[in-house]
PDB file of C-alpha atoms in Angstrom:
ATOM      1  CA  UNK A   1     -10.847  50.794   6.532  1.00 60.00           C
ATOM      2  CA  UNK A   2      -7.622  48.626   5.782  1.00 71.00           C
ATOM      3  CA  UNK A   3      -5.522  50.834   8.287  1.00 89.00           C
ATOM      4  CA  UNK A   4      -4.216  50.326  11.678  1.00 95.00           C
ATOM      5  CA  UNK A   5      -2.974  53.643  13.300  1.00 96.00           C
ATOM      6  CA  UNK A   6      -0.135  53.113  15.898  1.00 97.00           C
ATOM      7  CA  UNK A   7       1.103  55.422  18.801  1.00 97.00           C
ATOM      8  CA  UNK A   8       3.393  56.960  20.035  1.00 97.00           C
ATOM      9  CA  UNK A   9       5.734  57.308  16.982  1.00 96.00           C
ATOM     10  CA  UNK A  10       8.535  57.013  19.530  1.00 97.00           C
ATOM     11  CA  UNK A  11       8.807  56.440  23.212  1.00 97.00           C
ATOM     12  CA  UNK A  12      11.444  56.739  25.787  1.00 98.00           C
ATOM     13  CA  UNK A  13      11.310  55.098  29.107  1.00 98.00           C
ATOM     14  CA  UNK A  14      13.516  54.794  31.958  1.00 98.00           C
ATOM     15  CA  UNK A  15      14.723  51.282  32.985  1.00 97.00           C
ATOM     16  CA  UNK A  16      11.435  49.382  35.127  1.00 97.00           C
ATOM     17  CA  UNK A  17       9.320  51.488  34.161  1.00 97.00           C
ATOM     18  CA  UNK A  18       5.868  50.191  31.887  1.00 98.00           C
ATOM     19  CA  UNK A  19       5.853  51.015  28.111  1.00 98.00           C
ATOM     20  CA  UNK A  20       2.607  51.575  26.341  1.00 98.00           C
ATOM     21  CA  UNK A  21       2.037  51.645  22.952  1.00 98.00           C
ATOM     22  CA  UNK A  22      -1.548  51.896  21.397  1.00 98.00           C
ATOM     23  CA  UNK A  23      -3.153  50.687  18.031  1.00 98.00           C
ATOM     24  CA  UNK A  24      -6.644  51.390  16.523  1.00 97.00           C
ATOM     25  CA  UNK A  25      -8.367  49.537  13.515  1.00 96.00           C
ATOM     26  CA  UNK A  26     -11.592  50.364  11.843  1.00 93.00           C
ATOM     27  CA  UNK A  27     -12.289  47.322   9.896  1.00 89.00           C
ATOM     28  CA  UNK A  28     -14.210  44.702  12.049  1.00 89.00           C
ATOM     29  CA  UNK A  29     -13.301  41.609   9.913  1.00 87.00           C
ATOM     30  CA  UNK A  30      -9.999  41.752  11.773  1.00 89.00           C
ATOM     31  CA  UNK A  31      -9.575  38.482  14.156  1.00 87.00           C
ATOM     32  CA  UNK A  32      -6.140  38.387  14.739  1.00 88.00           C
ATOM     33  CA  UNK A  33      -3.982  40.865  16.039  1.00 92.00           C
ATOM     34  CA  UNK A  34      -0.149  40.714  16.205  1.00 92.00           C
ATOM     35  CA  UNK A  35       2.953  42.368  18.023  1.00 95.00           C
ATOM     36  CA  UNK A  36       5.583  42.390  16.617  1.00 95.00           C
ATOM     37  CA  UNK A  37       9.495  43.633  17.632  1.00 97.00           C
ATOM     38  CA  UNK A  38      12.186  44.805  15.418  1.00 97.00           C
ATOM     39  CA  UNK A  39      15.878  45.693  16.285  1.00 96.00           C
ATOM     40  CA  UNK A  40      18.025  46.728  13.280  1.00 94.00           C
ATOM     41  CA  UNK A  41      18.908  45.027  10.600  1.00 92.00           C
ATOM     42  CA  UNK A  42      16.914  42.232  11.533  1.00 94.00           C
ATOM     43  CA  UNK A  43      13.286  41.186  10.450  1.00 95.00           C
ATOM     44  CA  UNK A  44      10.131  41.652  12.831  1.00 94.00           C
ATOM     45  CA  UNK A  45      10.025  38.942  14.744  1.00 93.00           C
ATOM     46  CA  UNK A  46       6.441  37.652  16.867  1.00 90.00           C
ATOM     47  CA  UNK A  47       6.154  39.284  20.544  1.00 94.00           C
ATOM     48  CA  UNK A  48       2.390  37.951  21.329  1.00 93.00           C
ATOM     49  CA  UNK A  49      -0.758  38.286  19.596  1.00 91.00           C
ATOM     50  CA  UNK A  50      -4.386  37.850  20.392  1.00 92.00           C
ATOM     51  CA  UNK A  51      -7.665  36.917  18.823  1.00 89.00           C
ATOM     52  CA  UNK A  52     -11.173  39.505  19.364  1.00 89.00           C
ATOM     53  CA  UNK A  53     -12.717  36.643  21.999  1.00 90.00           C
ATOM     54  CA  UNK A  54     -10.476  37.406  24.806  1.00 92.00           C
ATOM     55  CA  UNK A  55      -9.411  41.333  26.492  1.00 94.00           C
ATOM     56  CA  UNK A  56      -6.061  40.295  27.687  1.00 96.00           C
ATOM     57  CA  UNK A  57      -3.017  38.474  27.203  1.00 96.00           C
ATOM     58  CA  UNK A  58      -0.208  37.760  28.971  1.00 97.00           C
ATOM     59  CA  UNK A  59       3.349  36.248  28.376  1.00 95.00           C
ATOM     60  CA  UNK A  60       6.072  37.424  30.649  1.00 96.00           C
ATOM     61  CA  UNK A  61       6.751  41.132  30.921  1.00 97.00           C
ATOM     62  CA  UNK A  62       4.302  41.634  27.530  1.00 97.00           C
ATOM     63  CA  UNK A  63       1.083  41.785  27.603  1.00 97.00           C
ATOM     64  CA  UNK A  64      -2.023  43.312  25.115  1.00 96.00           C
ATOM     65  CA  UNK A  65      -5.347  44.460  25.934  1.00 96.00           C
ATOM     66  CA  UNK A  66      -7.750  44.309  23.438  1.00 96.00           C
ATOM     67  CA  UNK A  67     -11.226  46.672  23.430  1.00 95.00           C
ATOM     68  CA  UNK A  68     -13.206  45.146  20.874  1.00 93.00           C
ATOM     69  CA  UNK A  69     -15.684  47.587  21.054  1.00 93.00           C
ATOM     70  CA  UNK A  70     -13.323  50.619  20.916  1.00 95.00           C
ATOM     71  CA  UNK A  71     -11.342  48.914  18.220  1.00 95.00           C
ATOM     72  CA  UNK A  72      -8.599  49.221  20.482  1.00 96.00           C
ATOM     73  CA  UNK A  73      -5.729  47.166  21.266  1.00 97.00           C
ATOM     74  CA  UNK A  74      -2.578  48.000  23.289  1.00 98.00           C
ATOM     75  CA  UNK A  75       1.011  46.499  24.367  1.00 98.00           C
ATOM     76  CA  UNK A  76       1.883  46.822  27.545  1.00 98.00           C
ATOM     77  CA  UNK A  77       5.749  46.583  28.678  1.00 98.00           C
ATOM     78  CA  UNK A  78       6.092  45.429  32.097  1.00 98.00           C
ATOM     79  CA  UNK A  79       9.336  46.209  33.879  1.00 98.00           C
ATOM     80  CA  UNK A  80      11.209  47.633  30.822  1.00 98.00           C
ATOM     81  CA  UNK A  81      14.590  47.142  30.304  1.00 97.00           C
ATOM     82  CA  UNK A  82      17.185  48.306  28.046  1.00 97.00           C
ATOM     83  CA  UNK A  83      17.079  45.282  25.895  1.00 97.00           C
ATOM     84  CA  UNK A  84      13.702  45.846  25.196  1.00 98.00           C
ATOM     85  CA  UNK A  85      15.016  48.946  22.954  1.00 98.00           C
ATOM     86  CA  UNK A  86      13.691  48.450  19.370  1.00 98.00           C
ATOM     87  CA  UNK A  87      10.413  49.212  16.609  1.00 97.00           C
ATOM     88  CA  UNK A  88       7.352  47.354  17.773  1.00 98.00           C
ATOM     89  CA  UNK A  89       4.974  47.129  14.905  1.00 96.00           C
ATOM     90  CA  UNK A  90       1.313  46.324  15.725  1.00 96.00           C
ATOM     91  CA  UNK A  91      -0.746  44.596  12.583  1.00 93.00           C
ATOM     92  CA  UNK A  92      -4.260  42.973  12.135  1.00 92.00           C
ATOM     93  CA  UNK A  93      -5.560  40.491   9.344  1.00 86.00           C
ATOM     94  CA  UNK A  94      -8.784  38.068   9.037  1.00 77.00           C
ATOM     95  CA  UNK A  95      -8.126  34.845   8.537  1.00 66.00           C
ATOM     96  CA  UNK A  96     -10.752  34.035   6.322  1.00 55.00           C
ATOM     97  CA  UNK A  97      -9.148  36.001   4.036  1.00 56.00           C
ATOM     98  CA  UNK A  98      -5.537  35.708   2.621  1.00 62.00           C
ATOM     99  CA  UNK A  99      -3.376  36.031   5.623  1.00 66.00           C
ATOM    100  CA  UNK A 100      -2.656  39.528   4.598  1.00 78.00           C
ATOM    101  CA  UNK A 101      -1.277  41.580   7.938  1.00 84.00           C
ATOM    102  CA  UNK A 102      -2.084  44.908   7.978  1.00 89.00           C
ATOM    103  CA  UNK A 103       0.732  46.909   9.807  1.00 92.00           C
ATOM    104  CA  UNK A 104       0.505  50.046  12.120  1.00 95.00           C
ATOM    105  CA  UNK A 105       3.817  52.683  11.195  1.00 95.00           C
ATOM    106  CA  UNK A 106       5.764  51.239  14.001  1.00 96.00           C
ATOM    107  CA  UNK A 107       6.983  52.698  17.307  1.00 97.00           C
ATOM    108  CA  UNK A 108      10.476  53.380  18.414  1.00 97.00           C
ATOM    109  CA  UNK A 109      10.722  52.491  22.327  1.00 98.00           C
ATOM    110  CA  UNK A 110      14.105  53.551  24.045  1.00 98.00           C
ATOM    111  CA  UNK A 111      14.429  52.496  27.471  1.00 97.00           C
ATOM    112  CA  UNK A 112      17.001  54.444  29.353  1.00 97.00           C
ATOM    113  CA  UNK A 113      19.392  52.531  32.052  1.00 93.00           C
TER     114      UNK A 113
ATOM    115  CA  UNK B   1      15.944  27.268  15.495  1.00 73.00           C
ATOM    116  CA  UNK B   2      14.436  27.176  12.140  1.00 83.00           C
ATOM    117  CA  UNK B   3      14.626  30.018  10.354  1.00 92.00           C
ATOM    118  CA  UNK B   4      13.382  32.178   7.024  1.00 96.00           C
ATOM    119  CA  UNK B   5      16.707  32.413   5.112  1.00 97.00           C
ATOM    120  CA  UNK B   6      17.291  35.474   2.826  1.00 98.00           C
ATOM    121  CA  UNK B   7      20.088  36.269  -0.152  1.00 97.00           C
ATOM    122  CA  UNK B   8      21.486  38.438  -0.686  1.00 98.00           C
ATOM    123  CA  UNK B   9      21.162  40.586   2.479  1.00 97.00           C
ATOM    124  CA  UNK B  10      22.776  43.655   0.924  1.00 97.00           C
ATOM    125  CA  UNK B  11      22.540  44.671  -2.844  1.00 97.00           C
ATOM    126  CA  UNK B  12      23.741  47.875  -4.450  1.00 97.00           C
ATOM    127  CA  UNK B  13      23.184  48.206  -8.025  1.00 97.00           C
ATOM    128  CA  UNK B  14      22.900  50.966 -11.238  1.00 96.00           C
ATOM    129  CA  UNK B  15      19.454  51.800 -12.374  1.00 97.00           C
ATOM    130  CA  UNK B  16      18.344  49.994 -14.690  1.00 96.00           C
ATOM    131  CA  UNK B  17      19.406  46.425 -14.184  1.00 97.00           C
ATOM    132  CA  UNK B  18      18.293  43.553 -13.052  1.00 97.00           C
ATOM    133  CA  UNK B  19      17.580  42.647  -9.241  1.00 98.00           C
ATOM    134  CA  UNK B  20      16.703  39.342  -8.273  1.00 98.00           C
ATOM    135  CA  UNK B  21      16.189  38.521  -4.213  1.00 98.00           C
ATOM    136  CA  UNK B  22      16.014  34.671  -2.819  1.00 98.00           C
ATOM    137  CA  UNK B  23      14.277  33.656   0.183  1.00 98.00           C
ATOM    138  CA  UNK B  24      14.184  30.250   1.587  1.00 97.00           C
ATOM    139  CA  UNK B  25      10.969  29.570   3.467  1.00 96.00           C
ATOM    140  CA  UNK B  26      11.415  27.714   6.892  1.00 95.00           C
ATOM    141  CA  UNK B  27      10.603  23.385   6.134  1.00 94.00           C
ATOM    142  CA  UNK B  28       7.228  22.283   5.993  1.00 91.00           C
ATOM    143  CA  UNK B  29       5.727  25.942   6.063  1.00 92.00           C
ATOM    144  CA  UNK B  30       3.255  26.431   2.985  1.00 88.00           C
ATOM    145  CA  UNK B  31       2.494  29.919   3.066  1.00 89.00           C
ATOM    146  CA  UNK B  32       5.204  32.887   1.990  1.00 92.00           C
ATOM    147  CA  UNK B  33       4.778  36.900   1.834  1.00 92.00           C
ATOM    148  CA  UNK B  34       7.011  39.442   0.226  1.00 94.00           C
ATOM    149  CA  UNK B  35       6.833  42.458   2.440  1.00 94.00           C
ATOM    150  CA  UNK B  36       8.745  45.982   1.602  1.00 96.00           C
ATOM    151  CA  UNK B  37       9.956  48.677   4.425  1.00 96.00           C
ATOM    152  CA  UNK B  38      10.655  52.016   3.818  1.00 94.00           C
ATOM    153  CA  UNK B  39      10.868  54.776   6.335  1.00 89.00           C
ATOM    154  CA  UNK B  40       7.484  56.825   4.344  1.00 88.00           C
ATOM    155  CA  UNK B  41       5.184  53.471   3.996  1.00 87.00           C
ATOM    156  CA  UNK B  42       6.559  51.574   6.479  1.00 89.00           C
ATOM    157  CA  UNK B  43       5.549  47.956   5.433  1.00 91.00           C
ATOM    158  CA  UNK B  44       3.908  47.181   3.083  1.00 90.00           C
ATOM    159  CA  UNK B  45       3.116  43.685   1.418  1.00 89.00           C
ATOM    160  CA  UNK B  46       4.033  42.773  -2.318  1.00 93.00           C
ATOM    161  CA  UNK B  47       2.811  39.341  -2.703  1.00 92.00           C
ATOM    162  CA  UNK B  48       1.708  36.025  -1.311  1.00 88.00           C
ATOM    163  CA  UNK B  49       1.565  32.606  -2.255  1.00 90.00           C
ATOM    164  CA  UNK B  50       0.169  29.376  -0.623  1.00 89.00           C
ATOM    165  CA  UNK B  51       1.222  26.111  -1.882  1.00 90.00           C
ATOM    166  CA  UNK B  52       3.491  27.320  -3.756  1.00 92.00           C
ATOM    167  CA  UNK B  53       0.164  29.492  -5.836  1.00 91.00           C
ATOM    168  CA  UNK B  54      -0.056  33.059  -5.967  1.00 89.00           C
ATOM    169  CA  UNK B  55      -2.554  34.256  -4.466  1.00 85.00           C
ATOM    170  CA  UNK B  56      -2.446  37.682  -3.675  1.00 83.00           C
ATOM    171  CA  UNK B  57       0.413  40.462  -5.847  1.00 85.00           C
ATOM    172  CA  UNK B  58      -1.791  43.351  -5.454  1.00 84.00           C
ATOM    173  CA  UNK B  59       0.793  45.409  -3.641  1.00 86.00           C
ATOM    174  CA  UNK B  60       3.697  44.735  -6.377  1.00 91.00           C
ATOM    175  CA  UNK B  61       4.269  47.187  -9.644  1.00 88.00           C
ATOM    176  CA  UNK B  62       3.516  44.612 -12.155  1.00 87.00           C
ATOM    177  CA  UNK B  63       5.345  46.438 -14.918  1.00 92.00           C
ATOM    178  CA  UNK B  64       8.531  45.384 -13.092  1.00 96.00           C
ATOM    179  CA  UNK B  65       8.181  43.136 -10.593  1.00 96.00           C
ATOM    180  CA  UNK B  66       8.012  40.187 -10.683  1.00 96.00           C
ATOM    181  CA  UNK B  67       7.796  36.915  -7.722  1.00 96.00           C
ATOM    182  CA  UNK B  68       7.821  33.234  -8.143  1.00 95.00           C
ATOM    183  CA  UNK B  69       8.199  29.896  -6.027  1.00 95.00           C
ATOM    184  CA  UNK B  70       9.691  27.462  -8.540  1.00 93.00           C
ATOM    185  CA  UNK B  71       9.975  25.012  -5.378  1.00 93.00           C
ATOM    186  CA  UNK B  72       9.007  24.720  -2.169  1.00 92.00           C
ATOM    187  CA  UNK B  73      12.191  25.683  -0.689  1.00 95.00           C
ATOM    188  CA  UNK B  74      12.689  28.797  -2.836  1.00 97.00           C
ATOM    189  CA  UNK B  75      10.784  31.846  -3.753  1.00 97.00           C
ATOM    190  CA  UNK B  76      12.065  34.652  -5.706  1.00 97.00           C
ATOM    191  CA  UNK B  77      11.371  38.644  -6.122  1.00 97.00           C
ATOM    192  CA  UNK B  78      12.620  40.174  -9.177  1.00 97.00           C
ATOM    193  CA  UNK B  79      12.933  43.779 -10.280  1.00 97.00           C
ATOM    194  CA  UNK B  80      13.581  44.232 -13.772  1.00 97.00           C
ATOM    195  CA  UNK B  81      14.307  47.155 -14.552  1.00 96.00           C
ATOM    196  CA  UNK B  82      15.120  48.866 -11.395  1.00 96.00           C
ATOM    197  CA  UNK B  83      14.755  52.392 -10.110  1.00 96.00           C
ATOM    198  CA  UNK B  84      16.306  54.388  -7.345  1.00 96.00           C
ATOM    199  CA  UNK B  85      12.266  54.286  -5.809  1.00 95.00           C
ATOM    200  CA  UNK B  86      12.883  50.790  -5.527  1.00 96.00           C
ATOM    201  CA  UNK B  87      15.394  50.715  -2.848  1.00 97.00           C
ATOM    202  CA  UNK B  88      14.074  49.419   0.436  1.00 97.00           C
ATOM    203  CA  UNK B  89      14.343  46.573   2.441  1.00 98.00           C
ATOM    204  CA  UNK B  90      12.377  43.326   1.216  1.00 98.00           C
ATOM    205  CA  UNK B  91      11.612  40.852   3.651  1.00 97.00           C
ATOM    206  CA  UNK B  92      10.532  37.052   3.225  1.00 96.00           C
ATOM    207  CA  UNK B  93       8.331  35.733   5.379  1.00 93.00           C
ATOM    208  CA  UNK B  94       6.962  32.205   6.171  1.00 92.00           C
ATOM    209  CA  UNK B  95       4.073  30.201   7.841  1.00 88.00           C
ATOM    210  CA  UNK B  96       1.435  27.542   8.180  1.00 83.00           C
ATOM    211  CA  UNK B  97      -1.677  28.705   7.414  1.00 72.00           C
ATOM    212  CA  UNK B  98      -3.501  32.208   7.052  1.00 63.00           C
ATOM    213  CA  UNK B  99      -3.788  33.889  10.045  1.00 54.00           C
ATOM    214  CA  UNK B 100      -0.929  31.841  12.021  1.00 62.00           C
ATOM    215  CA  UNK B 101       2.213  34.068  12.728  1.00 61.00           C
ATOM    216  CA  UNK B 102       4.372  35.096   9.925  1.00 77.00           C
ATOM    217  CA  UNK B 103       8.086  34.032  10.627  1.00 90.00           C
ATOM    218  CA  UNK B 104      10.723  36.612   9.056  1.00 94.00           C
ATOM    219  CA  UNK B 105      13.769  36.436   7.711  1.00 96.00           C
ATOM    220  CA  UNK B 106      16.380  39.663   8.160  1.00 96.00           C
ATOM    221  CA  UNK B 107      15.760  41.349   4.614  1.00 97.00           C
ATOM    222  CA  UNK B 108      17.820  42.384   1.464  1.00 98.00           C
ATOM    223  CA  UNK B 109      18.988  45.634   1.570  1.00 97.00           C
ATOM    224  CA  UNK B 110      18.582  47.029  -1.924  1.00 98.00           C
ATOM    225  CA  UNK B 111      20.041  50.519  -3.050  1.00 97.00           C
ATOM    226  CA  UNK B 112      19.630  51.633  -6.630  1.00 97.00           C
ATOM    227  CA  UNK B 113      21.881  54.325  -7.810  1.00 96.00           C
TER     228      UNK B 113
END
């Protein structure tokens, strides 16, 4: 129940094209639900994140959808570029507890030029 | 930019002795995790502390790890003794409050021979 399952494992896209990347959660308690980007040899750093009361979110090319019902929640990467290559971990944690994110395995995006 | 300072970033050492792995929370932020990446379990988190209190070292071998904050601007992680299973990455991260993002700083490195 404490597992978020993230896919694709890794995704290649060419330049302008949209990325997807999809995350499912079975524990309901989660209400807040994180992106976040990784290049190497650097920490994950915070892309966007949403809370269960609202489906989307945008902020520039990035947005998530969120399907509370399905348990679902997504990234979406608008107008990819080659910059945008990295590991884009989505996580989930309840607030009322400690803080605790829960991470998905991660996904490797390439975006070819 | 204010930022989640780590030290060392790389550490190579022989099995068996002692590792110990700073991180210095970003000003004002009350809240800091110790999080471990490896390529099999991808992250995972050791510990937590709020106020400067742990609150939450369920993820962490207690036989030989160890974490402390012995201020507000410095927590520690220590391994004693280590093992080659140890070697990951161990991030530091910091924030406000439970459920607020998580700020991260670039990792140790840590090999064990």
């Amino acid at each position: 129940q404490q597992q978020v399952k993230q896919s694709p494992q890794s995704l290649i896209v060419q330049k302008g094209g949209i990325s997807i990347i999809n995350c499912a959660y079975e524990n309901t308690a989660f209400d807040y639900f994180p992106w976040y980007q990784q290049f190497p040899g650097k920490g994950p750093a915070l892309l966007i994140a949403i809370r269960p009361d609202v489906s989307e979110k945008k902020e520039g090319r990035f947005t998530i959808s969120f399907n509370k019902s399905a348990k679902q929640f997504s990234l979406h990467i608008m107008d990819s570029q080659p910059g945008d290559s990295a590991t884009y971990f989505c996580a989930a944690s309840y607030s009322s507890n400690t803080g605790k994110l829960i991470f998905g395995q991660g996904t490797t995006l390439q975006v070819k030029p | 930019d204010a930022r989640v300072t780590q030290t060392p970033r790389h550490k190579v050492t022989e099995m068996g002795q002692e590792v110990t792995m700073r991180c210095q929370p970003i000003l004002g932020h009350n809240t800091v995790f110790w999080y471990r990446q490896t390529m099999m379990q991808g992250l995972e988190l050791l510990a937590y502390f709020r106020n400067r209190a742990p609150l939450d070292d369920s993820g962490m071998p207690k036989d030989r790890f160890s974490a402390e904050m012995p201020d507000a601007t410095l927590a520690t992680l220590k391994i004693q003794p280590s093992e080659p299973r140890d070697s990951a990455v161990y991030f530091c991260a910091s924030g406000l409050e439970p459920g607020v993002p998580q700020h991260f700083g670039d990792g140790t490195r840590l090999s064990i021979l």
